[in-house]
CSV table of C-alpha atoms and ligand atoms in Angstrom, one decimal:
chain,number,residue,atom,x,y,z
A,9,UNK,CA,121.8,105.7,110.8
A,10,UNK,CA,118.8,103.3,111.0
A,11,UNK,CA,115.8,104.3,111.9
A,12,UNK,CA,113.8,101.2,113.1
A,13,UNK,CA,110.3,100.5,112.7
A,14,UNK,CA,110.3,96.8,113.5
A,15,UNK,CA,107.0,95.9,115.0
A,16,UNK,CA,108.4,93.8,117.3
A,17,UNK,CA,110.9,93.1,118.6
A,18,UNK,CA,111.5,97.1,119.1
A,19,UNK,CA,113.6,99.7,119.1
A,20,UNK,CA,115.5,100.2,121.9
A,21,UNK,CA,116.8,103.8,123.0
A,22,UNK,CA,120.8,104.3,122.2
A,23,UNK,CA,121.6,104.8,126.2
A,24,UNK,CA,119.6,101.5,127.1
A,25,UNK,CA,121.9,99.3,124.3
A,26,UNK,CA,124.9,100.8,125.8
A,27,UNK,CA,124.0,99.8,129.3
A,28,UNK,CA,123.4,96.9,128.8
A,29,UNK,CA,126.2,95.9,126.6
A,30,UNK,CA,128.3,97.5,129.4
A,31,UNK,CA,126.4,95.0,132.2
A,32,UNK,CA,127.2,91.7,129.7
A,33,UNK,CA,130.6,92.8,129.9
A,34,UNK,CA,131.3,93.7,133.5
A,35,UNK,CA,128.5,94.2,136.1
A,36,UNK,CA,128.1,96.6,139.2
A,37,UNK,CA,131.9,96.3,139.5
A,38,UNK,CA,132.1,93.2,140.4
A,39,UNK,CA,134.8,91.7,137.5
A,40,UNK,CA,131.7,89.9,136.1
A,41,UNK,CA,129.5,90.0,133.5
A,42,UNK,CA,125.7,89.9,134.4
A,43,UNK,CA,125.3,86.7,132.3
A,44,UNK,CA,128.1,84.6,134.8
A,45,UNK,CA,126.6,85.9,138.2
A,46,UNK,CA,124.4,83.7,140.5
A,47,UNK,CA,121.1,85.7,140.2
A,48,UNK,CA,121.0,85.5,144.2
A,49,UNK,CA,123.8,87.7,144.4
A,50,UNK,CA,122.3,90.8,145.8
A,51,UNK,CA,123.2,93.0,142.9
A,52,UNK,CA,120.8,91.0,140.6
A,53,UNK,CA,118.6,91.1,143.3
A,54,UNK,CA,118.5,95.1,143.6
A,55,UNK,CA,117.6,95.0,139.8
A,56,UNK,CA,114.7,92.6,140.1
A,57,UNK,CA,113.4,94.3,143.1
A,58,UNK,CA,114.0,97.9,141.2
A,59,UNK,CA,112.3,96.5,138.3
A,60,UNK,CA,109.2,95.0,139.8
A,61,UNK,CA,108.7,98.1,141.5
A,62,UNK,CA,109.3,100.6,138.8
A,63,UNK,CA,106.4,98.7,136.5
A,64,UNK,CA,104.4,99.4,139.4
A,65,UNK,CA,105.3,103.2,139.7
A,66,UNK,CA,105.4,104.2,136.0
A,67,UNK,CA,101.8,102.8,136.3
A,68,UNK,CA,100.6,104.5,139.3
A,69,UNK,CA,99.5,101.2,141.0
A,70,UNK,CA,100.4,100.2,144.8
A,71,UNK,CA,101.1,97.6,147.0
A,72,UNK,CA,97.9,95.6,146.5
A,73,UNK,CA,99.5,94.8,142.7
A,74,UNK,CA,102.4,92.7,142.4
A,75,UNK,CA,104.4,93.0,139.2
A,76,UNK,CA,106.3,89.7,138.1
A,77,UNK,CA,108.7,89.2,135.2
A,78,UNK,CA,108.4,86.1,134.0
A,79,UNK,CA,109.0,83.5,131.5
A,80,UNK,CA,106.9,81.9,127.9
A,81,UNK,CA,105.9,85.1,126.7
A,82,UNK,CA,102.7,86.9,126.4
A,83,UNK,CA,101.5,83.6,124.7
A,84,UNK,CA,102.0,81.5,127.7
A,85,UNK,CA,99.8,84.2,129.2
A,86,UNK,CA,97.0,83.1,127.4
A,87,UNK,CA,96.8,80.2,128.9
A,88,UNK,CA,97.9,81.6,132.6
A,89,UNK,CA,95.3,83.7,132.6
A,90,UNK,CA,92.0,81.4,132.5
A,91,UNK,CA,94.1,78.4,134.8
A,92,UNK,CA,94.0,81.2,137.4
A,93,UNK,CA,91.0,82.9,137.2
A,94,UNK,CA,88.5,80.8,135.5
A,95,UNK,CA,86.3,78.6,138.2
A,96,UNK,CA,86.9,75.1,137.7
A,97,UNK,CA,83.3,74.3,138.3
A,98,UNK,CA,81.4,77.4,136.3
A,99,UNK,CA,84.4,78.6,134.5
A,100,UNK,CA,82.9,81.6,132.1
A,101,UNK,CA,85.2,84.2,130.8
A,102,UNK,CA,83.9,87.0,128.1
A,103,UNK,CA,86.7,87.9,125.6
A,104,UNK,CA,86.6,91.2,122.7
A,105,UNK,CA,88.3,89.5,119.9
A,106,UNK,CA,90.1,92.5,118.0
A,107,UNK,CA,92.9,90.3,116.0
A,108,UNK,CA,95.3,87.4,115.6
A,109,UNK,CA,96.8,87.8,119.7
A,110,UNK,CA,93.2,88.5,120.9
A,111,UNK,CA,91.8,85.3,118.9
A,112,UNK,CA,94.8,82.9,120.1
A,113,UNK,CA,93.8,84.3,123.5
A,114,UNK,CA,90.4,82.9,123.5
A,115,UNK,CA,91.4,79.9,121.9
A,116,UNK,CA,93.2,78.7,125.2
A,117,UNK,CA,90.6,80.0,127.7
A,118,UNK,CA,88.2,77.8,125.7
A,119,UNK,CA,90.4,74.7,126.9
A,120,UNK,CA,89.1,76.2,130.9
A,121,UNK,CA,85.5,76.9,130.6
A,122,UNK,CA,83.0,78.7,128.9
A,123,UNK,CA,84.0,81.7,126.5
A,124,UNK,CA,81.6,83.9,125.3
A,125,UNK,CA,83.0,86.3,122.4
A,126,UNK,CA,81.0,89.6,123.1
A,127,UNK,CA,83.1,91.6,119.6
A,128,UNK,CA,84.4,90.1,116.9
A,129,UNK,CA,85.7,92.5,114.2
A,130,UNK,CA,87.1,89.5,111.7
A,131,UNK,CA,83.9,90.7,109.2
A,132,UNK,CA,86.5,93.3,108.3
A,133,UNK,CA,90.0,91.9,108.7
A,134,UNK,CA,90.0,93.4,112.6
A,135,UNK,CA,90.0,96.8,110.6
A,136,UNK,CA,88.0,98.6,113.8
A,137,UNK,CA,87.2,98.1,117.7
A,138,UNK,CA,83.7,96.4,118.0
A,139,UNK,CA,81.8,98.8,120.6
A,140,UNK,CA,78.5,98.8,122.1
A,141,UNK,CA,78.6,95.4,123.4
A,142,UNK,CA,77.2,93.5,126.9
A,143,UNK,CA,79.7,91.7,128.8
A,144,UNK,CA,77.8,88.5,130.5
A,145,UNK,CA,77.4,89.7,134.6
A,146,UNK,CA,78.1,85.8,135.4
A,147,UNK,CA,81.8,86.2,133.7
A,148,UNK,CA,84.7,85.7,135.9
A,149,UNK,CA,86.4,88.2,133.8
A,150,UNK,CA,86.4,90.5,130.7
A,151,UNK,CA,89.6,90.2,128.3
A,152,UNK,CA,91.0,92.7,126.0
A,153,UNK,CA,93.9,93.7,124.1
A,154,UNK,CA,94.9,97.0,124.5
A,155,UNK,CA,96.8,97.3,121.2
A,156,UNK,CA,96.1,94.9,118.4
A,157,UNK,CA,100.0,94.8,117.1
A,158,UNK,CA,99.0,93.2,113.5
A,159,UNK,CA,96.3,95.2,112.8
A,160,UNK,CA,97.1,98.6,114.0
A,161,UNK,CA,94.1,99.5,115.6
A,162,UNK,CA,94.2,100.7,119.5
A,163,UNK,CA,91.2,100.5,122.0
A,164,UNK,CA,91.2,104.1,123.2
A,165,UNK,CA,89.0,103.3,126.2
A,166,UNK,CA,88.7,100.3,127.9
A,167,UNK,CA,85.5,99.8,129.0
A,168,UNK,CA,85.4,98.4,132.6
A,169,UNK,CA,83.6,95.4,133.4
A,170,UNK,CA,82.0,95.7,137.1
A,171,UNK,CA,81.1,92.6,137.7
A,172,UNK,CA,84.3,90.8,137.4
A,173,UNK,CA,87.9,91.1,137.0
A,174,UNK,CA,89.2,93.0,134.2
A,175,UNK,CA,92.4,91.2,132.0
A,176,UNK,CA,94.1,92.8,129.6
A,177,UNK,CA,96.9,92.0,127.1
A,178,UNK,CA,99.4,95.4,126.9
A,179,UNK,CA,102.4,93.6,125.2
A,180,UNK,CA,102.7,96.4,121.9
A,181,UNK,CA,101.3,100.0,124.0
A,182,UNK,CA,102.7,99.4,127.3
A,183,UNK,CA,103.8,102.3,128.9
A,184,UNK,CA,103.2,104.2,125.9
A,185,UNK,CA,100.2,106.0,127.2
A,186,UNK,CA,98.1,106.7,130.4
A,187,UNK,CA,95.5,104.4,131.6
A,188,UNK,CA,93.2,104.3,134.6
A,189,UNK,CA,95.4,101.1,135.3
A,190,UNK,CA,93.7,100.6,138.6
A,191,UNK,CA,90.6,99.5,136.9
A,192,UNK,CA,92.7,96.5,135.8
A,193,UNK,CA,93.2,93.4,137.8
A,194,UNK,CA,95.7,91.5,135.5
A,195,UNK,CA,97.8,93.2,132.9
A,196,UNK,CA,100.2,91.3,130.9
A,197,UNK,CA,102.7,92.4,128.4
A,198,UNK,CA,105.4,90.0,126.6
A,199,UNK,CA,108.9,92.8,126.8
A,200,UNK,CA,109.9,93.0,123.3
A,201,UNK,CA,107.5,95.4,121.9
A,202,UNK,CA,108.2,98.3,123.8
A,203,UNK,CA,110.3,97.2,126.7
A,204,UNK,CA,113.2,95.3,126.4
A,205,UNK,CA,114.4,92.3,124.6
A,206,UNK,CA,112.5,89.2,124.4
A,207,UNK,CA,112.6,86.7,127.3
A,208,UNK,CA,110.7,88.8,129.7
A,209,UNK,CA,106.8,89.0,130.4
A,210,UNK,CA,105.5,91.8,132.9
A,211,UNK,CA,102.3,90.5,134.6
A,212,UNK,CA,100.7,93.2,136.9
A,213,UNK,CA,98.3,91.4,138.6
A,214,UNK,CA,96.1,92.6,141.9
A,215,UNK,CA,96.9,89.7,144.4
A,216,UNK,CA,93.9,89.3,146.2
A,217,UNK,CA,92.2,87.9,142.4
A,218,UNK,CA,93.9,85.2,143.0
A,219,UNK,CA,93.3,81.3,145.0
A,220,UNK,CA,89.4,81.7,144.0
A,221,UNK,CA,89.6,79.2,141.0
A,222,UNK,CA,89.3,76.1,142.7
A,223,UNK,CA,91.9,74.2,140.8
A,224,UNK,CA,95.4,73.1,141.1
A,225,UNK,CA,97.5,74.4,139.3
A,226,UNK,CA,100.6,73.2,137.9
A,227,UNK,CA,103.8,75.3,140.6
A,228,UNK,CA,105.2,76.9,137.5
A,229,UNK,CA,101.8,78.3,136.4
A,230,UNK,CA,100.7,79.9,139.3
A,231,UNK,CA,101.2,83.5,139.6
A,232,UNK,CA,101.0,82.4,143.4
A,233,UNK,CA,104.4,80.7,143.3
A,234,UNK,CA,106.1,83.6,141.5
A,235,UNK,CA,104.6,86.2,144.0
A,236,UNK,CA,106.3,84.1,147.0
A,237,UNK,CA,109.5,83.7,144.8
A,238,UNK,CA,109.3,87.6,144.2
A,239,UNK,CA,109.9,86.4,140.4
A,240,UNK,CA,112.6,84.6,141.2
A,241,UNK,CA,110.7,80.9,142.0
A,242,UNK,CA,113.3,79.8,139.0
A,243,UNK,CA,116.4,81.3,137.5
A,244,UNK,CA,115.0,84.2,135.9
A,245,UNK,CA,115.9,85.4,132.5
A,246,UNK,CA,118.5,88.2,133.6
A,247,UNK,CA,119.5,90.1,130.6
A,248,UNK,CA,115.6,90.7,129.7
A,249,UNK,CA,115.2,92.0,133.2
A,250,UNK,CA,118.2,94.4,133.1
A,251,UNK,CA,117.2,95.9,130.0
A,252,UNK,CA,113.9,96.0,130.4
A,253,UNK,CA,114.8,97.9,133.9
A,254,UNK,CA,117.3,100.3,131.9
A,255,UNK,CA,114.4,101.1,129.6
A,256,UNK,CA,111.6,101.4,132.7
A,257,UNK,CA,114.6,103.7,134.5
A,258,UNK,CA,114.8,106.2,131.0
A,259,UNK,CA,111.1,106.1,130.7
A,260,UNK,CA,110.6,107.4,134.3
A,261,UNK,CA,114.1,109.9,133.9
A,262,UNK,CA,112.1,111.5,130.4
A,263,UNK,CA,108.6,112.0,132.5
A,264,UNK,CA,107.1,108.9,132.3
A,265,UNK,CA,104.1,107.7,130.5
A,266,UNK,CA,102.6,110.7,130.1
A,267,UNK,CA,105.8,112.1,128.7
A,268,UNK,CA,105.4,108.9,126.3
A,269,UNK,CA,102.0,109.8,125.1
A,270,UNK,CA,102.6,113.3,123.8
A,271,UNK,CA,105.4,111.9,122.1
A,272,UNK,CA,103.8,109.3,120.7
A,273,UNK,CA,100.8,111.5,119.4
A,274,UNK,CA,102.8,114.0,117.6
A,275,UNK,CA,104.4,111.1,115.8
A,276,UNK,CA,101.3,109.6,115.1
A,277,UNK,CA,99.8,112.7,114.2
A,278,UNK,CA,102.4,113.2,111.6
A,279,UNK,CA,102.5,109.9,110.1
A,280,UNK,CA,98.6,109.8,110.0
A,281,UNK,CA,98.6,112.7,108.6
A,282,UNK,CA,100.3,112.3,105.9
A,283,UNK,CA,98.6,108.7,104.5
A,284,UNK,CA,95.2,110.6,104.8
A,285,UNK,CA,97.1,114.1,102.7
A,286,UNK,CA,98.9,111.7,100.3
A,287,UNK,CA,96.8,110.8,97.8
A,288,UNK,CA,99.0,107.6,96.6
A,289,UNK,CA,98.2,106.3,99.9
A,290,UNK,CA,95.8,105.3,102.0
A,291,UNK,CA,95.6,103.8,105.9
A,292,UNK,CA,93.9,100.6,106.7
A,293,UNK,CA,91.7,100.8,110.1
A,294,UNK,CA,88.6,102.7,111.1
A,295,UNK,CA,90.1,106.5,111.6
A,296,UNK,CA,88.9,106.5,115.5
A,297,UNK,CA,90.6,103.5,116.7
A,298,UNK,CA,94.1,104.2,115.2
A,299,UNK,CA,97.0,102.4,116.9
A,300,UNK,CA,99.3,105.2,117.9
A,301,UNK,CA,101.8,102.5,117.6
A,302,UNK,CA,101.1,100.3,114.8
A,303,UNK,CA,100.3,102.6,111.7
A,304,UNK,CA,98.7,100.3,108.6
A,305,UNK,CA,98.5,101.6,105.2
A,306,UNK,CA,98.5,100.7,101.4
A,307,UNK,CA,99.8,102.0,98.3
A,308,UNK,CA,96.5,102.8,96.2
A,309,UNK,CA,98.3,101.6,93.1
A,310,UNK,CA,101.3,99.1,93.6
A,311,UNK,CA,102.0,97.7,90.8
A,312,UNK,CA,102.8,101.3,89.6
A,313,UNK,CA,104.6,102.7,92.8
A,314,UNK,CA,105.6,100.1,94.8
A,315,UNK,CA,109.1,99.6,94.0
A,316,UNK,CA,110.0,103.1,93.5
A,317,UNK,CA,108.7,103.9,97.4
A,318,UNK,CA,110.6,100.9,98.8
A,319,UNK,CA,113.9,102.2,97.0
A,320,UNK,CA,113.1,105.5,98.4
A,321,UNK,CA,112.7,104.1,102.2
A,322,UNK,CA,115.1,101.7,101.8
A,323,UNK,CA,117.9,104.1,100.9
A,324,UNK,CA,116.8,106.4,103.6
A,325,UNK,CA,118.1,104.1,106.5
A,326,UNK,CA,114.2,102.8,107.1
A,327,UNK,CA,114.1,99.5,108.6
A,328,UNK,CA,111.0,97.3,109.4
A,329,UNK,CA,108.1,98.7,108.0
A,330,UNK,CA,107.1,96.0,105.6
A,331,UNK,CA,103.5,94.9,106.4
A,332,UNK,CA,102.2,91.9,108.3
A,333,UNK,CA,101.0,89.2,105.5
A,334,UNK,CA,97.7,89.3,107.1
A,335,UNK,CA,97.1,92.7,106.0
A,336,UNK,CA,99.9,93.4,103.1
A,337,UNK,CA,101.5,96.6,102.6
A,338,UNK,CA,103.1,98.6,105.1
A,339,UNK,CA,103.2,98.8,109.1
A,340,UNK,CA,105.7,101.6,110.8
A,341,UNK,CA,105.6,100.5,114.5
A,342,UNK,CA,106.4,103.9,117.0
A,343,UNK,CA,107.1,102.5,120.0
A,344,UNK,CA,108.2,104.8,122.6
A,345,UNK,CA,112.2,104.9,121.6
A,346,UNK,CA,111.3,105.8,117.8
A,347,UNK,CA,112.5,109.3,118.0
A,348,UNK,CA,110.1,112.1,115.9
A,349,UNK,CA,112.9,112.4,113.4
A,350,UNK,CA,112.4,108.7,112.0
A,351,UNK,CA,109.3,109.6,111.7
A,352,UNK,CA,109.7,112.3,109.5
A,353,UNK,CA,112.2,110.7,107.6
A,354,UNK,CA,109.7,108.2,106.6
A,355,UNK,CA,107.2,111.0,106.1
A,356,UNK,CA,109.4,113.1,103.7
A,357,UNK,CA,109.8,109.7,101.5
A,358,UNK,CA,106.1,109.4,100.8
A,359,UNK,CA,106.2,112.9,99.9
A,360,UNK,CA,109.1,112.4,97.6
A,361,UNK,CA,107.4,109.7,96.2
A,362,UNK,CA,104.4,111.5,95.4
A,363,UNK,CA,106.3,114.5,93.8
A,364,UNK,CA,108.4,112.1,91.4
A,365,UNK,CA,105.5,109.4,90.4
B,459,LIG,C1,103.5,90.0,120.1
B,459,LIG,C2,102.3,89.9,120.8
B,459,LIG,C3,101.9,88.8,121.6
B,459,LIG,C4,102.8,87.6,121.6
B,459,LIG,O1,103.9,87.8,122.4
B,459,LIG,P1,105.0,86.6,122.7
B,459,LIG,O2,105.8,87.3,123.8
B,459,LIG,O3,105.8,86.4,121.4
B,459,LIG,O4,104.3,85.4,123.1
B,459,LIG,C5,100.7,88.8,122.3
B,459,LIG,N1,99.9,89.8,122.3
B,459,LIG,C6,100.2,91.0,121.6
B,459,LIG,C7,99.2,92.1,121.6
B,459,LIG,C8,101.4,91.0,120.8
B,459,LIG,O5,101.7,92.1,120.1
């Protein structure tokens, strides 16, 4: 037994593998597998439909949202984003730059307009949130990332900008926890972190945002197009969407995200918990703005214990929790799947490792 804390992409739970190895071999009874079928046939149809309206649902958010699944990843978001929204003449967007996704972000709006960075927290290797900033009143829109996935630091609250749209980048806490996701006017979130497989973006965006910029926009970049095609403008990227659905439909059939975010917290709690008791470790980010699913820390001494713990992991069944080379060390992504008992696993080998150094 594995227990998987790959950053990305996830884990997926045990009953959403199985479905969807069942759907690649034979779908809806039909003597076909999912990846032979026209996606017109009105089976695949049902699914996109369910799927597009379950994103909606597990986020509380009506008919004046449409929720698309399409293709190029959260990272041909960044560029979606300021084509739509940003005013050809008088384009100003305001962007919190809280790591590596959030920087390449503002990188592409800059190729649109005006960016103005109102927090930048690259002093201290995006170790913290930035808080206590203004947000320009002129800006089209205010762009945040919800979860900074490298990092592991999480914005707790979001503060809302009133006079504009609020954007914000979900991809690695999606339906992991609550929000006031009506304050939001575009949410984006690539599937692989906590969804499905990759292939698959979810854009929430509140339709009547859109058609203000002024420019034209290339068809396949217009969240108009993929409204009308009811993401289906193009062949869309079926097994992404079926999984991602199975996962949406065991999300919602557990409690939803509020079911999510108590089991998230108490796996959170205990892994935090033990890098700030453990004194041969210690975490990486400012204490209030820990990711709940991206947890960051360091061996205080490697060269002395480093080997020993990843022997210890390693024969445990851990997978994944090597850190990201921007920060070094370790990073155990919990996304929603990651069961309480991985957790602990992981947990009892840092304790093991302390009693035997
Ligand atoms: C992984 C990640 C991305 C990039 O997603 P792709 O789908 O690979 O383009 C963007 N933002 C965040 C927060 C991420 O974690």
């Amino acid at each position: 037994m594995k227990h998987n804390f790959s950053a990305g992409p996830c884990i997926l739970p045990q009953e959403v593998l199985t479905g969807a190895a069942d759907a690649v071999r034979e779908f809806a009874g039909m003597g076909l597998s999912l990846l032979e079928i026209s996606h017109r046939d009105k089976n695949f149809v049902s699914v996109m439909d369910e799927a597009m309206a379950l994103s909606l649902e597990l986020m509380g958010l009506g008919d004046d949202y449409a929720a698309l699944f399409l293709q190029g990843g959260a990272s041909l978001q960044f560029a979606m984003v300021p084509f739509n929204l940003m005013k050809a003449d008088g384009g100003h967007a305001a962007y919190l730059e809280t790591g590596t996704w959030a920087t390449n972000a503002r990188k592409e709006a800059q190729g649109f307009g005006k960016v103005t960075v109102v927090g930048n927290s690259q002093d201290r290797n995006f170790s913290y949130i930035p808080k206590g900033y203004a947000i320009p009143e002129d800006a089209q829109y205010f762009h945040t990332t919800s979860n900074n996935t490298i990092y592991g630091t999480q914005m707790q609250e979001i503060p809302h900008f009133a006079h504009g749209w609020n954007v914000c980048d979900m991809s690695s806490d999606i339906f992991s926890r609550p929000r006031p996701f009506h304050q939001f006017d575009l949410i984006y979130a690539g599937a692989q972190k906590n969804m499905g497989p990759a292939g698959a973006t979810l854009v929430v965006v509140k339709k009547d945002i859109l058609g203000q910029s002024g420019r034209w926009i290339p068809t396949m970049l217009d969240y108009a197009t993929h409204i009308k095609g009811e993401s289906m403008f193009n062949t869309p990227p079926v097994f992404s969407v079926y999984t991602s659905l199975l996962t949406l439909r065991w999300l919602k059939a557990n409690g939803g995200v509020a079911w999510a975010h108590q089991r998230n917290s108490e796996k959170a709690a205990l892994l935090y918990g033990e890098i700030d008791r453990n004194p041969l470790f210690h975490g990486t980010t400012a204490a209030e703005d820990r990711s709940h699913m991206n947890a960051c820390f360091l061996l205080h001494d490697e060269a002395a214990h480093q080997a020993r713990f990843d022997a210890l992991w390693k024969e445990a069944g851990v997978v994944g929790i090597n850190g990201h080379r921007s920060v070094g060390g370790y990073r155990a992504s919990m996304y929603n799947a990651l069961p309480l008992e991985s957790v602990q696993v992981l947990v009892d080998c840092m304790r093991e490792l302390e009693r035997t150094a």
